[in-house]
Amino acid sequence: MRQMYLVLACLSVTAQASEIDNLIDASQNIRDVFKYGIKTIAGAESYASQGQIAPGVIVDQGLLDKAKQDAYNAAVLAVQQQTYTYDPNASQYFADEASSAMDVVSEAIDIYVDAAQVLIEVATVNEMAQDAANANDDRQAMALQEYIGANDVTLEDAEVDAYNDAYTAVHEATAVAAAYMAVANDETLLEQADEMAYDLRVTYQEAASVFFDQATQSVWVSFDGGQTIQGLNLSDYYVSVEQILIEGETMPFFQSSPEGGCWFAADPEACYNETYGP
């Protein structure tokens, strides 16, 4: 269907160059006669009040003839019978929105990493505590105690709030990016998106706003600033928490993290290459 939009749009350009041009010429010929008539009436009226008489031939050029009438009516009919269309360009719009949304994801992850530094300290304390628990004497416990004394390892309310906010923001950003990416890569959804815009006689360059709503599992687009919105349902694109967790274990972001198994190794790089491959 989207290919049809593109083909019809190309054919429409050719039609516009002929039928519409013919209508412009035919209607302009009528307007020229109309303009002449208005001017002569205005002038004749003015001169009549002064006792001045317009020549009889003045009427000839102000009359509509059959040729102009037929040419105009034929041009109107040709335009009326022609098929016009255009490409609302949902494909480019959602590709751009998906790209921008992924940039937001990257920014949100950077903020999350900064906020997570306090939890890296917690992980470090946990590793040292495990070492102390498994040791034959108190030297590891003493090292843990020294580390706690030398470093700020307690969690403050503000740090917890910052972490929770950053974590939530990442998932909000990934949901939006995933939604736009789903539309951008689904020909059926793009067709629906094009049809929504086509019915309103707008293009996606004219879109006023777009957002993803988890409650309705839909992407919503407004072309008039929010007075009316059009929806694209994405319920088929949801994955489970279990799927997310399984996928996450295969990603470098997890594998290279303090919870990936190699962060606290004696040689983290060697551990990583051995565990996950170079």
mmCIF file of N, CA, C and O in Angstrom, residues 205-256:
data_model
loop_
_atom_site.group_PDB
_atom_site.id
_atom_site.type_symbol
_atom_site.label_atom_id
_atom_site.label_comp_id
_atom_site.label_asym_id
_atom_site.label_seq_id
_atom_site.Cartn_x
_atom_site.Cartn_y
_atom_site.Cartn_z
ATOM 1 N N GLN A 205 5.285 15.992 8.278
ATOM 2 C CA GLN A 205 6.018 17.225 8.542
ATOM 3 C C GLN A 205 5.153 18.212 9.325
ATOM 4 O O GLN A 205 5.665 19.105 9.980
ATOM 5 N N GLU A 206 3.840 18.018 9.243
ATOM 6 C CA GLU A 206 2.903 18.898 9.928
ATOM 7 C C GLU A 206 2.479 18.351 11.290
ATOM 8 O O GLU A 206 1.629 18.950 11.959
ATOM 9 N N ALA A 207 3.030 17.217 11.694
ATOM 10 C CA ALA A 207 2.665 16.633 12.986
ATOM 11 C C ALA A 207 3.023 17.594 14.111
ATOM 12 O O ALA A 207 4.143 18.106 14.175
ATOM 13 N N ALA A 208 2.066 17.823 15.005
ATOM 14 C CA ALA A 208 2.298 18.742 16.122
ATOM 15 C C ALA A 208 2.944 18.039 17.306
ATOM 16 O O ALA A 208 3.745 18.636 18.029
ATOM 17 N N SER A 209 2.609 16.768 17.515
ATOM 18 C CA SER A 209 3.153 16.033 18.654
ATOM 19 C C SER A 209 3.009 14.536 18.431
ATOM 20 O O SER A 209 2.156 14.085 17.668
ATOM 21 N N VAL A 210 3.846 13.791 19.124
ATOM 22 C CA VAL A 210 3.774 12.334 19.098
ATOM 23 C C VAL A 210 4.213 11.834 20.465
ATOM 24 O O VAL A 210 5.129 12.390 21.075
ATOM 25 N N PHE A 211 3.543 10.808 20.977
ATOM 26 C CA PHE A 211 3.946 10.250 22.259
ATOM 27 C C PHE A 211 3.499 8.790 22.343
ATOM 28 O O PHE A 211 2.594 8.354 21.630
ATOM 29 N N PHE A 212 4.183 8.055 23.232
ATOM 30 C CA PHE A 212 3.831 6.655 23.468
ATOM 31 C C PHE A 212 3.170 6.547 24.830
ATOM 32 O O PHE A 212 3.659 7.107 25.814
ATOM 33 N N ASP A 213 2.055 5.832 24.885
ATOM 34 C CA ASP A 213 1.301 5.676 26.123
ATOM 35 C C ASP A 213 1.263 4.204 26.518
ATOM 36 O O ASP A 213 0.698 3.376 25.792
ATOM 37 N N GLN A 214 1.874 3.884 27.678
ATOM 38 C CA GLN A 214 1.902 2.493 28.132
ATOM 39 C C GLN A 214 0.500 1.979 28.445
ATOM 40 O O GLN A 214 0.199 0.806 28.202
ATOM 41 N N ALA A 215 -0.358 2.836 28.964
ATOM 42 C CA ALA A 215 -1.692 2.399 29.373
ATOM 43 C C ALA A 215 -2.494 1.860 28.194
ATOM 44 O O ALA A 215 -3.195 0.852 28.314
ATOM 45 N N THR A 216 -2.386 2.521 27.060
ATOM 46 C CA THR A 216 -3.125 2.084 25.869
ATOM 47 C C THR A 216 -2.255 1.257 24.928
ATOM 48 O O THR A 216 -2.741 0.772 23.906
ATOM 49 N N GLN A 217 -0.965 1.138 25.254
ATOM 50 C CA GLN A 217 -0.012 0.392 24.427
ATOM 51 C C GLN A 217 -0.014 0.917 22.992
ATOM 52 O O GLN A 217 0.042 0.154 22.032
ATOM 53 N N SER A 218 -0.064 2.220 22.860
ATOM 54 C CA SER A 218 -0.195 2.832 21.538
ATOM 55 C C SER A 218 0.681 4.074 21.402
ATOM 56 O O SER A 218 0.983 4.751 22.391
ATOM 57 N N VAL A 219 1.072 4.328 20.157
ATOM 58 C CA VAL A 219 1.698 5.591 19.793
ATOM 59 C C VAL A 219 0.595 6.516 19.297
ATOM 60 O O VAL A 219 -0.227 6.121 18.465
ATOM 61 N N TRP A 220 0.591 7.733 19.820
ATOM 62 C CA TRP A 220 -0.444 8.694 19.461
ATOM 63 C C TRP A 220 0.174 9.890 18.761
ATOM 64 O O TRP A 220 1.206 10.398 19.189
ATOM 65 N N VAL A 221 -0.464 10.312 17.684
ATOM 66 C CA VAL A 221 0.031 11.444 16.892
ATOM 67 C C VAL A 221 -1.070 12.492 16.791
ATOM 68 O O VAL A 221 -2.234 12.160 16.589
ATOM 69 N N SER A 222 -0.677 13.745 16.945
ATOM 70 C CA SER A 222 -1.625 14.846 16.758
ATOM 71 C C SER A 222 -1.099 15.772 15.672
ATOM 72 O O SER A 222 0.095 16.076 15.627
ATOM 73 N N PHE A 223 -1.995 16.194 14.807
ATOM 74 C CA PHE A 223 -1.631 17.133 13.747
ATOM 75 C C PHE A 223 -2.184 18.530 14.000
ATOM 76 O O PHE A 223 -1.952 19.442 13.220
ATOM 77 N N ASP A 224 -2.907 18.690 15.117
ATOM 78 C CA ASP A 224 -3.503 19.999 15.390
ATOM 79 C C ASP A 224 -3.230 20.487 16.806
ATOM 80 O O ASP A 224 -4.000 21.247 17.373
ATOM 81 N N GLY A 225 -2.148 20.009 17.392
ATOM 82 C CA GLY A 225 -1.788 20.480 18.726
ATOM 83 C C GLY A 225 -2.478 19.754 19.857
ATOM 84 O O GLY A 225 -2.438 20.196 20.996
ATOM 85 N N GLY A 226 -3.117 18.623 19.574
ATOM 86 C CA GLY A 226 -3.704 17.805 20.626
ATOM 87 C C GLY A 226 -5.207 17.786 20.676
ATOM 88 O O GLY A 226 -5.801 17.048 21.469
ATOM 89 N N GLN A 227 -5.875 18.570 19.859
ATOM 90 C CA GLN A 227 -7.336 18.553 19.868
ATOM 91 C C GLN A 227 -7.863 17.201 19.388
ATOM 92 O O GLN A 227 -8.857 16.700 19.898
ATOM 93 N N THR A 228 -7.195 16.624 18.417
ATOM 94 C CA THR A 228 -7.520 15.273 17.966
ATOM 95 C C THR A 228 -6.227 14.485 17.851
ATOM 96 O O THR A 228 -5.191 15.034 17.492
ATOM 97 N N ILE A 229 -6.285 13.195 18.183
ATOM 98 C CA ILE A 229 -5.104 12.345 18.094
ATOM 99 C C ILE A 229 -5.452 11.058 17.369
ATOM 100 O O ILE A 229 -6.590 10.601 17.397
ATOM 101 N N GLN A 230 -4.452 10.507 16.720
ATOM 102 C CA GLN A 230 -4.599 9.259 15.981
ATOM 103 C C GLN A 230 -3.676 8.223 16.613
ATOM 104 O O GLN A 230 -2.526 8.526 16.924
ATOM 105 N N GLY A 231 -4.163 6.983 16.794
ATOM 106 C CA GLY A 231 -3.386 5.985 17.504
ATOM 107 C C GLY A 231 -2.939 4.805 16.664
ATOM 108 O O GLY A 231 -3.641 4.382 15.743
ATOM 109 N N LEU A 232 -1.761 4.269 17.011
ATOM 110 C CA LEU A 232 -1.219 3.055 16.402
ATOM 111 C C LEU A 232 -0.962 2.060 17.529
ATOM 112 O O LEU A 232 -0.127 2.307 18.402
ATOM 113 N N ASN A 233 -1.691 0.951 17.531
ATOM 114 C CA ASN A 233 -1.594 -0.004 18.621
ATOM 115 C C ASN A 233 -0.358 -0.893 18.477
ATOM 116 O O ASN A 233 -0.080 -1.437 17.404
ATOM 117 N N LEU A 234 0.380 -1.071 19.597
ATOM 118 C CA LEU A 234 1.628 -1.835 19.573
ATOM 119 C C LEU A 234 1.582 -3.024 20.528
ATOM 120 O O LEU A 234 2.629 -3.506 20.966
ATOM 121 N N SER A 235 0.401 -3.500 20.851
ATOM 122 C CA SER A 235 0.280 -4.586 21.823
ATOM 123 C C SER A 235 1.025 -5.850 21.392
ATOM 124 O O SER A 235 1.466 -6.640 22.241
ATOM 125 N N ASP A 236 1.203 -6.039 20.088
ATOM 126 C CA ASP A 236 1.911 -7.234 19.601
ATOM 127 C C ASP A 236 3.416 -7.139 19.800
ATOM 128 O O ASP A 236 4.128 -8.131 19.580
ATOM 129 N N TYR A 237 3.892 -5.986 20.206
ATOM 130 C CA TYR A 237 5.335 -5.790 20.303
ATOM 131 C C TYR A 237 5.873 -5.882 21.732
ATOM 132 O O TYR A 237 7.052 -5.646 21.957
ATOM 133 N N TYR A 238 5.037 -6.246 22.671
ATOM 134 C CA TYR A 238 5.503 -6.356 24.055
ATOM 135 C C TYR A 238 6.221 -7.684 24.283
ATOM 136 O O TYR A 238 5.832 -8.716 23.744
ATOM 137 N N VAL A 239 7.287 -7.617 25.088
ATOM 138 C CA VAL A 239 8.004 -8.815 25.503
ATOM 139 C C VAL A 239 7.885 -8.923 27.025
ATOM 140 O O VAL A 239 7.548 -7.959 27.705
ATOM 141 N N SER A 240 8.175 -10.107 27.558
ATOM 142 C CA SER A 240 8.024 -10.344 28.991
ATOM 143 C C SER A 240 9.265 -9.887 29.753
ATOM 144 O O SER A 240 10.348 -9.684 29.166
ATOM 145 N N VAL A 241 9.108 -9.750 31.067
ATOM 146 C CA VAL A 241 10.246 -9.411 31.923
ATOM 147 C C VAL A 241 11.310 -10.503 31.805
ATOM 148 O O VAL A 241 12.516 -10.217 31.763
ATOM 149 N N GLU A 242 10.879 -11.759 31.748
ATOM 150 C CA GLU A 242 11.834 -12.869 31.618
ATOM 151 C C GLU A 242 12.656 -12.738 30.338
ATOM 152 O O GLU A 242 13.884 -12.951 30.348
ATOM 153 N N GLN A 243 12.003 -12.384 29.245
ATOM 154 C CA GLN A 243 12.728 -12.190 27.982
ATOM 155 C C GLN A 243 13.741 -11.053 28.100
ATOM 156 O O GLN A 243 14.860 -11.156 27.587
ATOM 157 N N ILE A 244 13.344 -9.987 28.776
ATOM 158 C CA ILE A 244 14.252 -8.855 28.976
ATOM 159 C C ILE A 244 15.475 -9.289 29.771
ATOM 160 O O ILE A 244 16.613 -8.937 29.431
ATOM 161 N N LEU A 245 15.252 -10.066 30.832
ATOM 162 C CA LEU A 245 16.366 -10.514 31.675
ATOM 163 C C LEU A 245 17.314 -11.439 30.909
ATOM 164 O O LEU A 245 18.544 -11.330 31.028
ATOM 165 N N ILE A 246 16.755 -12.341 30.126
ATOM 166 C CA ILE A 246 17.586 -13.262 29.336
ATOM 167 C C ILE A 246 18.401 -12.479 28.308
ATOM 168 O O ILE A 246 19.603 -12.726 28.124
ATOM 169 N N GLU A 247 17.757 -11.526 27.638
ATOM 170 C CA GLU A 247 18.460 -10.701 26.658
ATOM 171 C C GLU A 247 19.538 -9.870 27.324
ATOM 172 O O GLU A 247 20.649 -9.721 26.799
ATOM 173 N N GLY A 248 19.219 -9.331 28.504
ATOM 174 C CA GLY A 248 20.171 -8.486 29.211
ATOM 175 C C GLY A 248 21.462 -9.200 29.553
ATOM 176 O O GLY A 248 22.549 -8.606 29.515
ATOM 177 N N GLU A 249 21.375 -10.502 29.872
ATOM 178 C CA GLU A 249 22.571 -11.270 30.221
ATOM 179 C C GLU A 249 23.541 -11.404 29.055
ATOM 180 O O GLU A 249 24.733 -11.678 29.260
ATOM 181 N N THR A 250 23.062 -11.214 27.839
ATOM 182 C CA THR A 250 23.922 -11.353 26.664
ATOM 183 C C THR A 250 24.530 -10.016 26.227
ATOM 184 O O THR A 250 25.324 -9.988 25.288
ATOM 185 N N MET A 251 24.180 -8.939 26.895
ATOM 186 C CA MET A 251 24.612 -7.607 26.488
ATOM 187 C C MET A 251 25.860 -7.141 27.247
ATOM 188 O O MET A 251 25.979 -7.360 28.463
ATOM 189 N N PRO A 252 26.792 -6.501 26.560
ATOM 190 C CA PRO A 252 28.017 -6.014 27.204
ATOM 191 C C PRO A 252 27.752 -5.080 28.387
ATOM 192 O O PRO A 252 28.559 -5.042 29.329
ATOM 193 N N PHE A 253 26.653 -4.323 28.359
ATOM 194 C CA PHE A 253 26.366 -3.409 29.460
ATOM 195 C C PHE A 253 26.248 -4.172 30.775
ATOM 196 O O PHE A 253 26.713 -3.693 31.821
ATOM 197 N N PHE A 254 25.637 -5.362 30.724
ATOM 198 C CA PHE A 254 25.553 -6.196 31.921
ATOM 199 C C PHE A 254 26.852 -6.954 32.152
ATOM 200 O O PHE A 254 27.374 -7.002 33.276
ATOM 201 N N GLN A 255 27.392 -7.558 31.093
ATOM 202 C CA GLN A 255 28.559 -8.418 31.238
ATOM 203 C C GLN A 255 29.771 -7.675 31.794
ATOM 204 O O GLN A 255 30.583 -8.251 32.520
ATOM 205 N N SER A 256 29.901 -6.405 31.447
ATOM 206 C CA SER A 256 31.057 -5.631 31.917
ATOM 207 C C SER A 256 30.766 -4.862 33.201
ATOM 208 O O SER A 256 31.596 -4.075 33.652
#
